[in-house]
mmCIF file of C-alpha atoms in Angstrom:
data_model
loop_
_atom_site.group_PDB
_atom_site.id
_atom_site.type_symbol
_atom_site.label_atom_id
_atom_site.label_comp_id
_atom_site.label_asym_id
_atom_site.label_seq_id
_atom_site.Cartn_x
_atom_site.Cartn_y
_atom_site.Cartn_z
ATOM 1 C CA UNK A 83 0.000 0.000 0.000
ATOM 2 C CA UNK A 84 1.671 3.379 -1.020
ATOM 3 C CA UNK A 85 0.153 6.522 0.044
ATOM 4 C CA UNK A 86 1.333 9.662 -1.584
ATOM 5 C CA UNK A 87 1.051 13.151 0.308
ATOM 6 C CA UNK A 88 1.643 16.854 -1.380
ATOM 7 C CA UNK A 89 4.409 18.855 0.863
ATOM 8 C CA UNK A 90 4.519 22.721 1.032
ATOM 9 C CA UNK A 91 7.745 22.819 1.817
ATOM 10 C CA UNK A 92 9.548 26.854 2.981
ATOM 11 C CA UNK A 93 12.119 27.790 0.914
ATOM 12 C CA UNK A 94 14.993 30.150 2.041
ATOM 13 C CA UNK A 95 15.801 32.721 0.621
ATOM 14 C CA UNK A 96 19.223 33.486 1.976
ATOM 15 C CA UNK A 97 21.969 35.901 1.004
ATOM 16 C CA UNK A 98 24.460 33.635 2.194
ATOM 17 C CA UNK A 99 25.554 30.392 0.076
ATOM 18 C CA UNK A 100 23.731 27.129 0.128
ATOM 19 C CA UNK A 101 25.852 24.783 2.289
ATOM 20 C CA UNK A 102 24.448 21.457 2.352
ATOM 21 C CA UNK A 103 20.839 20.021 2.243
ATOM 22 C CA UNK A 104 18.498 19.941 5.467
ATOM 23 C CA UNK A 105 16.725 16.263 5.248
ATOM 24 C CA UNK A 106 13.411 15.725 7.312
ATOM 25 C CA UNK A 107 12.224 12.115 7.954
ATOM 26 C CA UNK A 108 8.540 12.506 9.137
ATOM 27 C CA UNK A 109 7.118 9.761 10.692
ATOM 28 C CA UNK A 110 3.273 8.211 12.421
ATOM 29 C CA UNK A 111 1.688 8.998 9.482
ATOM 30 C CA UNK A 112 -1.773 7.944 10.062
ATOM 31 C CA UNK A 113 -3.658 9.233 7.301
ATOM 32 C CA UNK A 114 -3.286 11.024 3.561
ATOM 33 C CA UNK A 115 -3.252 14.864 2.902
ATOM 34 C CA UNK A 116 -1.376 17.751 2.593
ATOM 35 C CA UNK A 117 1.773 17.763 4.434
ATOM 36 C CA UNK A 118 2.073 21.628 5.182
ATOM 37 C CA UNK A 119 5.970 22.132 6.651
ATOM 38 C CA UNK A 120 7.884 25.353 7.581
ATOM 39 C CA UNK A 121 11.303 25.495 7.915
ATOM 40 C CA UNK A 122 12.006 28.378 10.475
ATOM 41 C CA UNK A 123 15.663 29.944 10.401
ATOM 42 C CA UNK A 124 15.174 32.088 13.405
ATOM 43 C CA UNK A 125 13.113 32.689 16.390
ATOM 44 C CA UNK A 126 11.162 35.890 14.657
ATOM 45 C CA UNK A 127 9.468 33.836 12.626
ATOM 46 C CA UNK A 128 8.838 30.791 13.999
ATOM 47 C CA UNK A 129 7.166 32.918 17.061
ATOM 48 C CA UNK A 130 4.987 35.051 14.279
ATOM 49 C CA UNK A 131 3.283 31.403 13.068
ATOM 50 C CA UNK A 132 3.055 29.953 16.668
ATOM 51 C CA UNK A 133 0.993 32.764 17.480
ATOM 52 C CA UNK A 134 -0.918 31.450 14.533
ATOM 53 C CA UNK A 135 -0.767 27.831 14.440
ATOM 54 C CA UNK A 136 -4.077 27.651 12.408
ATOM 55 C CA UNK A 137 -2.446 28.980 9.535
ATOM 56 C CA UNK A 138 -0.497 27.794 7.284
ATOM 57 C CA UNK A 139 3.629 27.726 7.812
ATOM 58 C CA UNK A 140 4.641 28.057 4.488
ATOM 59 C CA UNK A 141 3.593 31.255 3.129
ATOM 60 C CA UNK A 142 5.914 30.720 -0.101
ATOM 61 C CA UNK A 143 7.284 27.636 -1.448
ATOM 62 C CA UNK A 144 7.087 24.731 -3.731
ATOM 63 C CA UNK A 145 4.789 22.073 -4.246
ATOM 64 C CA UNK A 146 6.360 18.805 -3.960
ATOM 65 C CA UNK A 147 4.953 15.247 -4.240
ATOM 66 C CA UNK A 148 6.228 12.650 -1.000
ATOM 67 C CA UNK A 149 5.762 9.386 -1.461
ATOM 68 C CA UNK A 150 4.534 7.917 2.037
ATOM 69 C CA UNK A 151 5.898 4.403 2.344
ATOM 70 C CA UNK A 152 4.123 0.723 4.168
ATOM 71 C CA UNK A 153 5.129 2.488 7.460
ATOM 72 C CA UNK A 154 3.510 5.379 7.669
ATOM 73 C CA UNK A 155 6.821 7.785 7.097
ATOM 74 C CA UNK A 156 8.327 10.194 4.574
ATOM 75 C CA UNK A 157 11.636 12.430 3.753
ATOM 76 C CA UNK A 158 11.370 15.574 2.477
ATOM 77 C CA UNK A 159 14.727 17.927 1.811
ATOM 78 C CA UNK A 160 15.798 21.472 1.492
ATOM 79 C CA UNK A 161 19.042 23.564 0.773
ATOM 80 C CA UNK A 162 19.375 25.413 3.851
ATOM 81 C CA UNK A 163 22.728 27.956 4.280
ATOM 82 C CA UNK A 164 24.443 26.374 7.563
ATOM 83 C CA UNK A 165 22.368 28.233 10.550
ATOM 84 C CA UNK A 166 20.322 27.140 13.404
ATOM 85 C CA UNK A 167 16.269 26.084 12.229
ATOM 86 C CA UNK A 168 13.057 24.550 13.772
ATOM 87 C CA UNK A 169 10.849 22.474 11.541
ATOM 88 C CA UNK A 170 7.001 22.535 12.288
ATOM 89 C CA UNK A 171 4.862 20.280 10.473
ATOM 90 C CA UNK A 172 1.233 19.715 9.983
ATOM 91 C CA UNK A 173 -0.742 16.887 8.091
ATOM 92 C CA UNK A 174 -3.968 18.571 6.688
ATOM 93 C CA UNK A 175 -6.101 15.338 6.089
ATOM 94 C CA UNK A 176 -9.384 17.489 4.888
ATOM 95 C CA UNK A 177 -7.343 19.961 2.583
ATOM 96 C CA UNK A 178 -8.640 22.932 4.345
ATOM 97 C CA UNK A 179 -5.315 24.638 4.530
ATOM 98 C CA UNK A 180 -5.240 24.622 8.035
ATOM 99 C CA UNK A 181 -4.427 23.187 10.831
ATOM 100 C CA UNK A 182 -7.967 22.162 12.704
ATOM 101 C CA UNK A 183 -8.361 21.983 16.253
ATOM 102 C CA UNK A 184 -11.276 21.299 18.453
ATOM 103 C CA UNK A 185 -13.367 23.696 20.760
ATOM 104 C CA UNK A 186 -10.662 23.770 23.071
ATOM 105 C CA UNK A 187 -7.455 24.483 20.904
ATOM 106 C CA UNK A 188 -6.725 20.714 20.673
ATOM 107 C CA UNK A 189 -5.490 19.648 17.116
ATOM 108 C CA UNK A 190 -7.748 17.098 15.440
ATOM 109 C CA UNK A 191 -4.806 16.632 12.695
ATOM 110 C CA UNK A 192 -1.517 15.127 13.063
ATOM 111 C CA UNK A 193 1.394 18.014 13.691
ATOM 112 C CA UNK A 194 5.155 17.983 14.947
ATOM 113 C CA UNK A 195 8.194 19.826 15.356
ATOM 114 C CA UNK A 196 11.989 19.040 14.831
ATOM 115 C CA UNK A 197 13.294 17.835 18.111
ATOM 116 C CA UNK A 198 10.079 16.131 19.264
ATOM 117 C CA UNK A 199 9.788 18.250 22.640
ATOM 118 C CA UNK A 200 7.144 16.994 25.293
ATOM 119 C CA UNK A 201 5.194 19.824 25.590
ATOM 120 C CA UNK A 202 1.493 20.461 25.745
ATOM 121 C CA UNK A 203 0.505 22.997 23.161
ATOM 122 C CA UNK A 204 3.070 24.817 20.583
ATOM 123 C CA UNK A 205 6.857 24.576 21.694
ATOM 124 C CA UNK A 206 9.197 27.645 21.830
ATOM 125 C CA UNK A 207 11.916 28.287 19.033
ATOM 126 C CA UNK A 208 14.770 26.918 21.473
ATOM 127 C CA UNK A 209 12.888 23.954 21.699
ATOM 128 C CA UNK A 210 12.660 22.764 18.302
ATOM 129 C CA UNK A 211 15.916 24.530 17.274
ATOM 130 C CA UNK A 212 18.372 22.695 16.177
ATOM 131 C CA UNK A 213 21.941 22.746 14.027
ATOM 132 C CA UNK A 214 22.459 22.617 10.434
ATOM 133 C CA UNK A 215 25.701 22.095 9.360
ATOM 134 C CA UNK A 216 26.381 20.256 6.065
ATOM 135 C CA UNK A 217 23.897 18.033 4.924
ATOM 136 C CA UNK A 218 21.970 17.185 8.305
ATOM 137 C CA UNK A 219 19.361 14.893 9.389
ATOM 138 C CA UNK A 220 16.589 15.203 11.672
ATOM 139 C CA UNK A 221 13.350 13.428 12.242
ATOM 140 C CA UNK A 222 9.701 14.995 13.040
ATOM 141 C CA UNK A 223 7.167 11.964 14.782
ATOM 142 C CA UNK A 224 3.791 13.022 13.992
ATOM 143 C CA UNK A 225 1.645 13.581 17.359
#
C-alpha cells in the first residue's frame, strides 16, 4: 500500500551560500493529505506562526509530491545555508489549509516539530531549534 502526500515545503531565501541540504524524515503517518511544513531559520518567525498555528507555515514555497511508504513515514529535503532552524509540520487530512483543532485548541490533525519536545501545546523556538551544518538529518514523529 503506497500513500502519496503533497508537501509545502519553505524555501529560504538566503543571502548567504547554500551549504548542504536539510533532510526531514517525518514519521506516524496515520492518514493522507497535505503535508504543510515550515522550515524556520530564526526565532522571529517561527514565534509570528506559533501565534498562529491555524495557519499555514509556508507562506511561499514549492509544491512537492512525498511518497509515504508501508510504514507510515516520509523524507522531504531542502538547501538550507548552515544556521540554526526549527521544523514545524502539519498533516492537513481534509485539505482545508489549516491546521484544525477542536473547541478547546486541541489539534484534530496530526502536527510535529523538529526535536520532538514533550510539551502540551506549541513549543518555543529553542525547543525545536536545532543545528544545520552540512547536509543534516533530523526526524519529526507526527503527534
Amino acid at each position: 500500500m503506497h500513500k502519496f502526500i503533497t508537501t509545502a515545503v519553505l524555501t529560504l531565501a538566503a543571502s548567504a551560500a547554500v551549504a548542504g541540504t536539510l533532510e526531514v524524515t517525518v514519521q506516524n503517518i496515520e492518514k493522507d493529505g497535505i503535508m504543510h511544513i515550515g522550515v524556520y531559520e530564526n526565532e522571529t518567525v517561527f514565534e509570528n506562526d506559533r501565534a498562529r498555528p491555524q495557519d499555514k507555515p509556508a507562506k511561499y514555497g514549492v509544491i512537492e509530491e512525498v511518497k509515504v511508504n508501508d510504514e507510515g513515514t516520509a523524507t522531504f529535503t531542502v538547501k538550507v545555508p548552515d544556521g540554526v532552524y526549527a521544523v514545524g509540520i502539519y498533516n492537513d487530512e481534509n485539505r482545508n489549509e489549516k491546521l484544525d483543532t477542536n473547541f478547546f485548541g486541541i489539534p484534530k490533525e496530526q502536527y510535529g516539530f523538529s526535536n520532538n519536545p514533550k510539551v502540551l501545546g506549541i513549543p518555543k523556538f529553542e525547543q525545536s531549534a536545532f543545528e544545520v551544518k552540512g547536509d543534516t538529518k533530523t526526524t519529526v514523529v507526527l503527534k
